[in-house]
mmCIF file of C-alpha atoms and ligand atoms in Angstrom:
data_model
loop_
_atom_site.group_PDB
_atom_site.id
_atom_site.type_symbol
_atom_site.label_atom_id
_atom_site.label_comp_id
_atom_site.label_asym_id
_atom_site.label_seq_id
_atom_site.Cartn_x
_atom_site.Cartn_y
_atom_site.Cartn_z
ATOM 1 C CA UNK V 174 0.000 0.000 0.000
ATOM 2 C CA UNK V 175 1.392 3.494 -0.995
ATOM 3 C CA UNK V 176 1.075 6.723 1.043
ATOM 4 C CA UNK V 177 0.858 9.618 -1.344
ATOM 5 C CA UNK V 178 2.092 13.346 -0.960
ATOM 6 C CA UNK V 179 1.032 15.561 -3.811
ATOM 7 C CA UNK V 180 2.505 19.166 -3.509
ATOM 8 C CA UNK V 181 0.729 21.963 -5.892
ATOM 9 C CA UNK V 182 -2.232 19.791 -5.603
ATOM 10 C CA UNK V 183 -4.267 23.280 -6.092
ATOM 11 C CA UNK V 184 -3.357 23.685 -9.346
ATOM 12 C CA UNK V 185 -4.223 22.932 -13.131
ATOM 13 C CA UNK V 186 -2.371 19.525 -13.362
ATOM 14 C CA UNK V 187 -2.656 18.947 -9.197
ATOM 15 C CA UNK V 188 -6.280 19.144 -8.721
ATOM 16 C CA UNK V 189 -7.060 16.386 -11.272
ATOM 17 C CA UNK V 190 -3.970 13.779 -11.168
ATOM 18 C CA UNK V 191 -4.539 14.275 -7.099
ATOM 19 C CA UNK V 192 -8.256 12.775 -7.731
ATOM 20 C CA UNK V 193 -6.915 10.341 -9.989
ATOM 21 C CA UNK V 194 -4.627 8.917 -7.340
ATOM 22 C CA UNK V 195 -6.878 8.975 -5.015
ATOM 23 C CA UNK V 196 -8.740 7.126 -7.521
ATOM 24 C CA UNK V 197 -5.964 4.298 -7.078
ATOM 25 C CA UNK V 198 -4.282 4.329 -3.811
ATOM 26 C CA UNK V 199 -7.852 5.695 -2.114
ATOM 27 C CA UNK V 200 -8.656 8.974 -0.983
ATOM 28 C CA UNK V 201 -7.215 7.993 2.370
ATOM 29 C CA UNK V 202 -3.887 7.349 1.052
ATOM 30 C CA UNK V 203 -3.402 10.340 -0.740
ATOM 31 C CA UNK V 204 -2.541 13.832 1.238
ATOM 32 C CA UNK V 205 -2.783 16.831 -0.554
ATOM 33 C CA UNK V 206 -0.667 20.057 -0.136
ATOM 34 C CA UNK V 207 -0.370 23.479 -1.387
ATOM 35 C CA UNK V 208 0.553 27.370 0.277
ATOM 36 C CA UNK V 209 -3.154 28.196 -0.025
ATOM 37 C CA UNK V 210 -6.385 26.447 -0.185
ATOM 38 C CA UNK V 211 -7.953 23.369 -0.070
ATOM 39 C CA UNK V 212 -9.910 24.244 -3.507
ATOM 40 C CA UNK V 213 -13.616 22.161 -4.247
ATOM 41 C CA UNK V 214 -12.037 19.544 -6.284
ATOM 42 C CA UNK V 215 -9.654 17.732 -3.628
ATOM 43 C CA UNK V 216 -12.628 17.369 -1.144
ATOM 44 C CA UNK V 217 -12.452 13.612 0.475
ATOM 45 C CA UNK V 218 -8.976 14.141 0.879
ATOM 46 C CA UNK V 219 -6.588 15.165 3.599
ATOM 47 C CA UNK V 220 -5.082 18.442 2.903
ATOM 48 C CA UNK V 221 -1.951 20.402 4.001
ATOM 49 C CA UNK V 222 -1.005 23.899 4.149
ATOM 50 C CA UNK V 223 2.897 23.143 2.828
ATOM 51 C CA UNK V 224 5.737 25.405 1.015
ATOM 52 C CA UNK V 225 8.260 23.589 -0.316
ATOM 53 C CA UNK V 226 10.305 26.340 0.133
ATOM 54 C CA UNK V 227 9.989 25.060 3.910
ATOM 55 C CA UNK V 228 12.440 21.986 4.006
ATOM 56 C CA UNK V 229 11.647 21.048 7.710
ATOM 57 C CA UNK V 230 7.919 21.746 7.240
ATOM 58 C CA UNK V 231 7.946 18.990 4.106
ATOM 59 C CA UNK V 232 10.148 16.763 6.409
ATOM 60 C CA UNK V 233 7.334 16.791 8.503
ATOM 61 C CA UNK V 234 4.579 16.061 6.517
ATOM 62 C CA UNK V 235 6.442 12.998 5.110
ATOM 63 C CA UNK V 236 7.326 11.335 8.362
ATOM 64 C CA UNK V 237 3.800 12.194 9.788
ATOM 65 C CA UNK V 238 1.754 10.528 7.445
ATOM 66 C CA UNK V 239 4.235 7.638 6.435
ATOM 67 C CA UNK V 240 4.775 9.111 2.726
ATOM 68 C CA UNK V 241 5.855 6.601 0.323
ATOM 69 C CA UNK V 242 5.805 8.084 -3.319
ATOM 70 C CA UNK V 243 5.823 12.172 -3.922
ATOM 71 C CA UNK V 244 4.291 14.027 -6.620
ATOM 72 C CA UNK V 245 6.235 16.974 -6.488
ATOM 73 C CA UNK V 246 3.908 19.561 -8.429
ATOM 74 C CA UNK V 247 4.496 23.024 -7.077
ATOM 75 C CA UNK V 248 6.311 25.326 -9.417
ATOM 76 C CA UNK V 249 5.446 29.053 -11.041
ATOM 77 C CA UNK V 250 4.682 28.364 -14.615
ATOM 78 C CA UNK V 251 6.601 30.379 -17.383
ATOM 79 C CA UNK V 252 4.606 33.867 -18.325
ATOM 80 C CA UNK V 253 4.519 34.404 -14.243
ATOM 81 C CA UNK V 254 8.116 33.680 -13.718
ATOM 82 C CA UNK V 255 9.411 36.313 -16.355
ATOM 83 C CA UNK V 256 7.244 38.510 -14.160
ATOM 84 C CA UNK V 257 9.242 37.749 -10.886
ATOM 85 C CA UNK V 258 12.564 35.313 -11.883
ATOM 86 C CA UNK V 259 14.216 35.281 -8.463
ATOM 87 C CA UNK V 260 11.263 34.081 -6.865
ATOM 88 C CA UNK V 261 10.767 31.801 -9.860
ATOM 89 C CA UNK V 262 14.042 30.143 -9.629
ATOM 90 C CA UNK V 263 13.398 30.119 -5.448
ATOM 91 C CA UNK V 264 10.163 28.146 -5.592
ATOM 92 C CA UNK V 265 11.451 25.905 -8.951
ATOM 93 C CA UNK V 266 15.387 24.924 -8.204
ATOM 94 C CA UNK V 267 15.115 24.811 -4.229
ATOM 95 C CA UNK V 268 12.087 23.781 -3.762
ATOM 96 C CA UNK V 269 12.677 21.084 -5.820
ATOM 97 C CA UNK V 270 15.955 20.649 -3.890
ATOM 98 C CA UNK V 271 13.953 20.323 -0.919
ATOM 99 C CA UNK V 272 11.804 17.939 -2.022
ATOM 100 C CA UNK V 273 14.368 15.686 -3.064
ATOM 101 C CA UNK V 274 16.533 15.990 0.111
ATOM 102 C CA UNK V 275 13.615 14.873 2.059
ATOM 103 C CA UNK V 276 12.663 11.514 -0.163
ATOM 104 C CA UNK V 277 16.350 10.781 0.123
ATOM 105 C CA UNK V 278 16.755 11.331 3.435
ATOM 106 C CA UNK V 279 13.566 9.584 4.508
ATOM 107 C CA UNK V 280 13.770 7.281 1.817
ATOM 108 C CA UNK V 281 10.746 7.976 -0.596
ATOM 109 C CA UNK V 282 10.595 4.941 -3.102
ATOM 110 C CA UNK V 283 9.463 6.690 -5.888
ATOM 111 C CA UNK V 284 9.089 10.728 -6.781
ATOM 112 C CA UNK V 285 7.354 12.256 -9.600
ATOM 113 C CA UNK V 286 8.177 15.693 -11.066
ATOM 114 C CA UNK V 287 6.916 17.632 -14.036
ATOM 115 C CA UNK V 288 9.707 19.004 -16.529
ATOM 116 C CA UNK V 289 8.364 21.086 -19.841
ATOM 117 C CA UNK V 290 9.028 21.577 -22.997
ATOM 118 C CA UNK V 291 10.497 24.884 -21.869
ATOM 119 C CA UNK V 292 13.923 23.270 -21.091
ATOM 120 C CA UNK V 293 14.536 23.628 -24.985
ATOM 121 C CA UNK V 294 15.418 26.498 -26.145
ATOM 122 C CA UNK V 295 16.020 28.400 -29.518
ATOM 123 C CA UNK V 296 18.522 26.244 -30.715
ATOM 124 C CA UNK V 297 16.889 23.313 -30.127
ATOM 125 C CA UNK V 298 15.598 21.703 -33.477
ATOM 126 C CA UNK V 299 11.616 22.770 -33.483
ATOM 127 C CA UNK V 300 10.295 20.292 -35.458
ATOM 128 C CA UNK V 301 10.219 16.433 -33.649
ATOM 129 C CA UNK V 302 13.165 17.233 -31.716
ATOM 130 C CA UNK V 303 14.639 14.429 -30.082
ATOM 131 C CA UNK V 304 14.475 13.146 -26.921
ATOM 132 C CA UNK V 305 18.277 14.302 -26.248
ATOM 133 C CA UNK V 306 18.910 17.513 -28.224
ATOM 134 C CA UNK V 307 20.533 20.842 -27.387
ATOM 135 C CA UNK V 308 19.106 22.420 -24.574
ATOM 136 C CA UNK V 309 19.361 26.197 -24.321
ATOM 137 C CA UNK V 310 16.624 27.840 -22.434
ATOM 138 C CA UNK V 311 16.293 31.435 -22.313
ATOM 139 C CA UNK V 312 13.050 31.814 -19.879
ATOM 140 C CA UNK V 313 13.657 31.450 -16.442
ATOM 141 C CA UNK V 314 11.153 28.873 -15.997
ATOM 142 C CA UNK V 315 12.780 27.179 -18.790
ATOM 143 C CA UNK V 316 16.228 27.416 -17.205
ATOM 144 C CA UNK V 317 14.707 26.460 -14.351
ATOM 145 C CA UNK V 318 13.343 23.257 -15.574
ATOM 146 C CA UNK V 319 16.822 22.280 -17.280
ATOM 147 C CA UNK V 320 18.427 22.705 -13.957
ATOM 148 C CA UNK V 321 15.834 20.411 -12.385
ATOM 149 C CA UNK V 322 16.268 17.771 -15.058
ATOM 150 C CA UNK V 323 19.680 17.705 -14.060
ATOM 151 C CA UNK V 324 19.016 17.502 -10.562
ATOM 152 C CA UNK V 325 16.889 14.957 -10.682
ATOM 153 C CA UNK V 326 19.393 13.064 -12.609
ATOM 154 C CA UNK V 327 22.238 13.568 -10.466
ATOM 155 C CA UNK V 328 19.858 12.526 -7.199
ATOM 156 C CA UNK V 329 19.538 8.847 -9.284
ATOM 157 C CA UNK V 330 22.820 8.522 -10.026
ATOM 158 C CA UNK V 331 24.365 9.411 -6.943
ATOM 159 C CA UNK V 332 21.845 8.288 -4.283
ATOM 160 C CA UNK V 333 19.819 5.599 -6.071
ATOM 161 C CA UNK V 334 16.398 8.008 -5.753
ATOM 162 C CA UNK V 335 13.675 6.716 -8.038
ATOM 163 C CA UNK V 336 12.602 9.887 -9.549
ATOM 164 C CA UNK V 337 10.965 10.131 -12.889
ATOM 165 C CA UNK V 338 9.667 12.771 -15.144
ATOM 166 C CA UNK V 339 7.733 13.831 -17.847
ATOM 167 C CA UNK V 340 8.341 17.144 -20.656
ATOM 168 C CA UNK V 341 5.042 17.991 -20.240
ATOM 169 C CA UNK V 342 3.623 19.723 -23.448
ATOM 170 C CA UNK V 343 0.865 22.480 -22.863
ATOM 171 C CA UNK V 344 -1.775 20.994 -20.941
ATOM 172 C CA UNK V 345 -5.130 21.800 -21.629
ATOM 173 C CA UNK V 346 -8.006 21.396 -19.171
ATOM 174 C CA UNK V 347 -11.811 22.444 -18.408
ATOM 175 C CA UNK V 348 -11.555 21.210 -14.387
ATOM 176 C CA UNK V 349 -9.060 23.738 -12.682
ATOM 177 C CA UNK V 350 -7.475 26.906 -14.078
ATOM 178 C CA UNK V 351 -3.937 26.920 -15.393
ATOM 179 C CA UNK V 352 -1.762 29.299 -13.397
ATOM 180 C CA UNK V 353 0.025 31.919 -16.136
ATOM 181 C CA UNK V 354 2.073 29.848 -18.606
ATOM 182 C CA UNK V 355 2.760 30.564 -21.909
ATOM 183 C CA UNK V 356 0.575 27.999 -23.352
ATOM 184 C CA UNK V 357 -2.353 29.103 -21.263
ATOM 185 C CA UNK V 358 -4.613 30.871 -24.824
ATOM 186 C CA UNK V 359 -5.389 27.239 -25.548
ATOM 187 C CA UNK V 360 -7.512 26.686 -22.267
ATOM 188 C CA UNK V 361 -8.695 30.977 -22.622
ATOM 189 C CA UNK V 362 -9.898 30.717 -26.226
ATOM 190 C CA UNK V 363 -12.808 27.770 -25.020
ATOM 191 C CA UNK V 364 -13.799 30.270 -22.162
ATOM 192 C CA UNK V 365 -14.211 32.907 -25.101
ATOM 193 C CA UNK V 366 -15.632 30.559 -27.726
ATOM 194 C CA UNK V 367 -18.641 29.442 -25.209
ATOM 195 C CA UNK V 368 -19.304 32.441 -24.051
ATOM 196 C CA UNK V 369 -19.616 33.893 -27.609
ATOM 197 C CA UNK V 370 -17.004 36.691 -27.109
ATOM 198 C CA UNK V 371 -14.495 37.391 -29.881
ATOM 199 C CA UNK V 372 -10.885 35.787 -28.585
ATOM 200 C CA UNK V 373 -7.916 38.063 -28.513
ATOM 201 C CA UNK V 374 -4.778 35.611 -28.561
ATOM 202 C CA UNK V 375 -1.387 36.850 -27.431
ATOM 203 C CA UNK V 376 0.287 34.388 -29.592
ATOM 204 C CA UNK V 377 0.869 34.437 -33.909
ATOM 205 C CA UNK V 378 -1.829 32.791 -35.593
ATOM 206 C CA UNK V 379 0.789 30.329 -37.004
ATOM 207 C CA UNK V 380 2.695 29.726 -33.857
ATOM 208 C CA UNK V 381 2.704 25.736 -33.467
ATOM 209 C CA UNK V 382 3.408 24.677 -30.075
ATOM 210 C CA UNK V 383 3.198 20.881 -28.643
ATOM 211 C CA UNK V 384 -0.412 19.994 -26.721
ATOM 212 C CA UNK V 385 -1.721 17.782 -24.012
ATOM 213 C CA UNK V 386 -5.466 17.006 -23.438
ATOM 214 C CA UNK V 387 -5.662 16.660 -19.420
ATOM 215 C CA UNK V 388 -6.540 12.945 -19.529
ATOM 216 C CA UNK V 389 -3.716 12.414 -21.486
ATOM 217 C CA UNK V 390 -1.344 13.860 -19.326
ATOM 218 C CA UNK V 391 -2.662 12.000 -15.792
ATOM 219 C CA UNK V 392 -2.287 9.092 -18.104
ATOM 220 C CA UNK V 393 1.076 9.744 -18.361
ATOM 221 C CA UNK V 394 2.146 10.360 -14.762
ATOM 222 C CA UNK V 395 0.105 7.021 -13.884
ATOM 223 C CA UNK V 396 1.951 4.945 -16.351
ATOM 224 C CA UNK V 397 5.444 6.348 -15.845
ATOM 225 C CA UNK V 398 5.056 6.049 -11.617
ATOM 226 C CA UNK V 399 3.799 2.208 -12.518
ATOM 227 C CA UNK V 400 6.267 1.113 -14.797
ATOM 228 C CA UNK V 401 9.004 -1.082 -13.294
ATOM 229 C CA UNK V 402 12.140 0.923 -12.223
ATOM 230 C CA UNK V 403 14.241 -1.400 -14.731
ATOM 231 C CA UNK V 404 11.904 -0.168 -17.897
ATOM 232 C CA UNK V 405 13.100 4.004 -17.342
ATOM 233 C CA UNK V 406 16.239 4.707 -19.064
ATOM 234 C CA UNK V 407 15.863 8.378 -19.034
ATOM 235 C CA UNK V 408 16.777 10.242 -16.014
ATOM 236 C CA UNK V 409 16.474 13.498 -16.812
ATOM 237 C CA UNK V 410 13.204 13.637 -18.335
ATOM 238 C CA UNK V 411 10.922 11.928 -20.819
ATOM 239 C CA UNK V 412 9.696 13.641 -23.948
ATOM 240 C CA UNK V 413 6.049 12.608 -24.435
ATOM 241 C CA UNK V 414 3.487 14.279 -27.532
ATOM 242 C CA UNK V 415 0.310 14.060 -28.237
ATOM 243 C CA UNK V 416 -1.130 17.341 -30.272
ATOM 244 C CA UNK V 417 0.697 19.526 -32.050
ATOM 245 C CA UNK V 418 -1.248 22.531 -33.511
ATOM 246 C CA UNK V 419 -1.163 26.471 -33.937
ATOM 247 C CA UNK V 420 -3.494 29.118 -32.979
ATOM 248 C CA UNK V 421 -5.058 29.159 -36.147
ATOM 249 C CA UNK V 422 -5.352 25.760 -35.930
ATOM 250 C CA UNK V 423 -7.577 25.482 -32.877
ATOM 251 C CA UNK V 424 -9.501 28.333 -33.740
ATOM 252 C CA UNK V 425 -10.180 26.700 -37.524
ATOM 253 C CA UNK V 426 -11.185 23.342 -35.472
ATOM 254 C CA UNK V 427 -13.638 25.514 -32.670
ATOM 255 C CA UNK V 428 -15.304 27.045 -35.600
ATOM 256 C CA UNK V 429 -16.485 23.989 -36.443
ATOM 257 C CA UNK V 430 -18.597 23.261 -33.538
ATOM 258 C CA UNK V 431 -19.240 27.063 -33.009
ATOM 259 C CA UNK V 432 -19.678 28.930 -35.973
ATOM 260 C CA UNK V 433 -18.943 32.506 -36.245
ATOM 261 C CA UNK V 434 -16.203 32.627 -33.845
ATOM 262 C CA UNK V 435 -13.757 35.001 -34.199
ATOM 263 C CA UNK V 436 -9.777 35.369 -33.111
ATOM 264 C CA UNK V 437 -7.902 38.541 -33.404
ATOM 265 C CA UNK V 438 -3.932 38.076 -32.883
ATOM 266 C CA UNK V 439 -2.307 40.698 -31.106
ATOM 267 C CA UNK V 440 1.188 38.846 -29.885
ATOM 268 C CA UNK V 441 2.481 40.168 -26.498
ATOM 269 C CA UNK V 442 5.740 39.008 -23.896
ATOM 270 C CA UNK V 443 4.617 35.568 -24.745
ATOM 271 C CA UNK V 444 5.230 35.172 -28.265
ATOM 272 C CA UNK V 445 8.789 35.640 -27.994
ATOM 273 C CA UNK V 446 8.350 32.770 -25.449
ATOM 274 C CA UNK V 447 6.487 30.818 -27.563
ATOM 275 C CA UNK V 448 9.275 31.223 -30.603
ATOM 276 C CA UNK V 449 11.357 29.541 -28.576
ATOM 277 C CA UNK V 450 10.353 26.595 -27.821
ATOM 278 C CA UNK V 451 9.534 23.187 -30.076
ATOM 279 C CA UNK V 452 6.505 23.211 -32.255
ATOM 280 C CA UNK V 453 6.631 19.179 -31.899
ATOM 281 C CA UNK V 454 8.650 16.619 -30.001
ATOM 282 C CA UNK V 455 9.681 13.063 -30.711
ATOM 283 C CA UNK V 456 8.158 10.634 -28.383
ATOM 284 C CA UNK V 457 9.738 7.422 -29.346
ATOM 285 C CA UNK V 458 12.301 6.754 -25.931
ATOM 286 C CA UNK V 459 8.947 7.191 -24.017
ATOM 287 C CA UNK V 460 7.113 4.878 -26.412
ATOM 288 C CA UNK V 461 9.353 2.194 -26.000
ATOM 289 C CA UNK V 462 10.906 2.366 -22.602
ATOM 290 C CA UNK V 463 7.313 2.691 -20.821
ATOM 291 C CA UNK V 464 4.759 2.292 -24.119
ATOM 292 C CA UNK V 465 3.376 5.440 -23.670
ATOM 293 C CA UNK V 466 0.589 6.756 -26.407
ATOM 294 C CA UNK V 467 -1.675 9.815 -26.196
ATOM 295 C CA UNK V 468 -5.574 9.207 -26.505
ATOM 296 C CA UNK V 469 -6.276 12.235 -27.613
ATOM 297 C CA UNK V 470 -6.224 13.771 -30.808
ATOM 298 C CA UNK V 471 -7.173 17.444 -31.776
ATOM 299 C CA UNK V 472 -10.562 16.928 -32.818
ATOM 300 C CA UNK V 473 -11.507 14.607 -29.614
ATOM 301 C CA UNK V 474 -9.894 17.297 -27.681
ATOM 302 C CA UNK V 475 -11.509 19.960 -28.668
ATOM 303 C CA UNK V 476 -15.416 17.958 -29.341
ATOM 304 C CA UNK V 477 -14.535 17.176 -25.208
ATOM 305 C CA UNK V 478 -13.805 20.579 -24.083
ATOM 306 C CA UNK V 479 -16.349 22.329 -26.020
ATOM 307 C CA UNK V 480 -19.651 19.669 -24.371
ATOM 308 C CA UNK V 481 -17.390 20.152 -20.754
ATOM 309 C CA UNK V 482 -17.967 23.734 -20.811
ATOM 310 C CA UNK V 483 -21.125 24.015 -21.901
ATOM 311 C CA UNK V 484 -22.016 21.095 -19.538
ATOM 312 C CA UNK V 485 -20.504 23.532 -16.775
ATOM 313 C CA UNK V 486 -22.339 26.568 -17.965
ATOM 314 C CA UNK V 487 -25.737 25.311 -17.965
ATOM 315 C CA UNK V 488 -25.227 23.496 -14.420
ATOM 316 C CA UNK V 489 -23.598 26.866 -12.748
HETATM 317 N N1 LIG D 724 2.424 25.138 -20.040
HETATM 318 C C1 LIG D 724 3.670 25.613 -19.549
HETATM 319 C C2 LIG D 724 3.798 27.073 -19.684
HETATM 320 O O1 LIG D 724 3.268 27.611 -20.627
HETATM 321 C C3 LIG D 724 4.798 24.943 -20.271
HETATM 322 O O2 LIG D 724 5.316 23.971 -19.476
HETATM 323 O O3 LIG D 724 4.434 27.678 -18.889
#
């Protein structure tokens, strides 16, 4: 039997793989932490007031409730961090730090942390770049998440910690809000869509970035925390894909379910984020080391989000 410690469990990604573990170890099994809440969606479970910036406080939390595996979630996502970087690196680098001092020293069998396809940079190759590539970030939340690739690495190597990880495309998601990243216009422009407004994206119509439908990306995280520690190769971080489309792309594919929508592109800060990052990734270490495959496609995606929402809109 595991004992679970999700930290961020408040946000986009948190809220709904915290339900889905608690889906598999039971709600009792899973503790939930963040610096504020609890939020609606993590009812039935125990929750925790917890910054990871607080080593002894996580040290705590771990021995108290006989922790086994971590899902180490809490982060700022990219658009915020370029609004505050020292802050950003704080909460990313050492309070990932943290968290993996305390599974080693209380030794944690197995840890889970989120990397992005923001640890590639502009000389990365954009199109299917591979799993190991040149990596030169030039966001802080991208620099960030190199450094913690690295880390995580180096806590394998040296101390045997199971720790595994996913480059987590832009997620997209109905359930919880996403917290300022880059890729965030691809939740916003549903919101618009359903409520009829006209969408004003802050990205180029023809800026392709790699996608993630939500179930796709618990799906992930399940599979790569099940799979036996002899199948993962990759200690830094797995590349994983799923949808790969641009603005004008999603907006072509709403318009089919809501005609008459319109998208104006006025690119801000996060274009120039955007540019530098992959427009698809190349998938195959993950495919064959833990046979991962994405569900969802862009046309499931988006049929899903659109009958969510409206489910959501009628019921509230
Ligand atoms: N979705 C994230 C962001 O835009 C990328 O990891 O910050």
């Amino acid at each position: 039997m595991e004992r679970v410690l999700v930290t961020g469990a408040c946000g986009q990604l948190g809220s709904e793989l915290s339900m889905a573990l608690a889906g598999i170890h039971g709600s009792e099994n899973v503790i939930v932490s963040d610096i504020n809440g609890p939020i609606a969606l993590l009812s039935g479970m125990t929750f925790e007031i917890l910054d990871v910036m607080d080593r002894q406080a996580i040290s705590e939390v771990i021995l108290r409730y006989g922790i086994t595996q971590v899902y180490h979630l809490a982060a700022m996502l990219s658009a915020k961090s370029e609004q505050n970087p020292e802050l950003a690196w704080k909460l990313n680098v050492d309070g990932l730090i943290n968290v993996l001092e305390c599974c080693r020293q209380q030794g944690i069998s197995r840890v889970f942390w989120p990397s992005s396809i923001a640890a590639f940079g502009p000389s990365t190759p954009s199109e299917k770049t591979p799993q190991h590539s040149v990596m030169d970030p030039n966001t802080v939340y991208g620099i960030s998440k190199l450094t913690g690739e690295l880390w995580c690495s180096y806590y394998f190597n040296q101390f045997g910690l199971d720790i595994r990880s996913v480059r987590y495309p832009g997620l997209i998601s109905y359930k919880a809000p996403p917290g300022g990243g880059t890729t965030d216009y691809a939740i916003e422009i549903f919101h618009s869509a359903i409520k009829g407004e006209e969408f004003v994206c802050y990205l180029k119509q023809d800026t392709q970035l790699p996608m993630m439908y939500m179930p796709d990306a618990i799906k992930a995280a399940v599979q790569l925390m099940q799979a036996p520690a002899s199948q993962i190769k990759v200690r830094t971080s797995y590349n994983i894909s799923a949808i790969d489309f641009t603005a004008a792309q999603l907006a072509a594919e709403i318009m089919q379910h809501i005609p008459g929508f319109k998208v104006k592109y006025l690119p801000d800060y996060r274009q120039e984020i955007a540019a530098t990052w992959p427009g698809s990734l190349d998938d195959s270490c993950a495919m064959s080391d833990w046979s991962w495959q994405a569900d969802h496609n862009l046309k499931t995606m988006t049929e899903d989000m659109i009958r969510q929402l409206f489910i959501v809109r009628t019921t509230s």
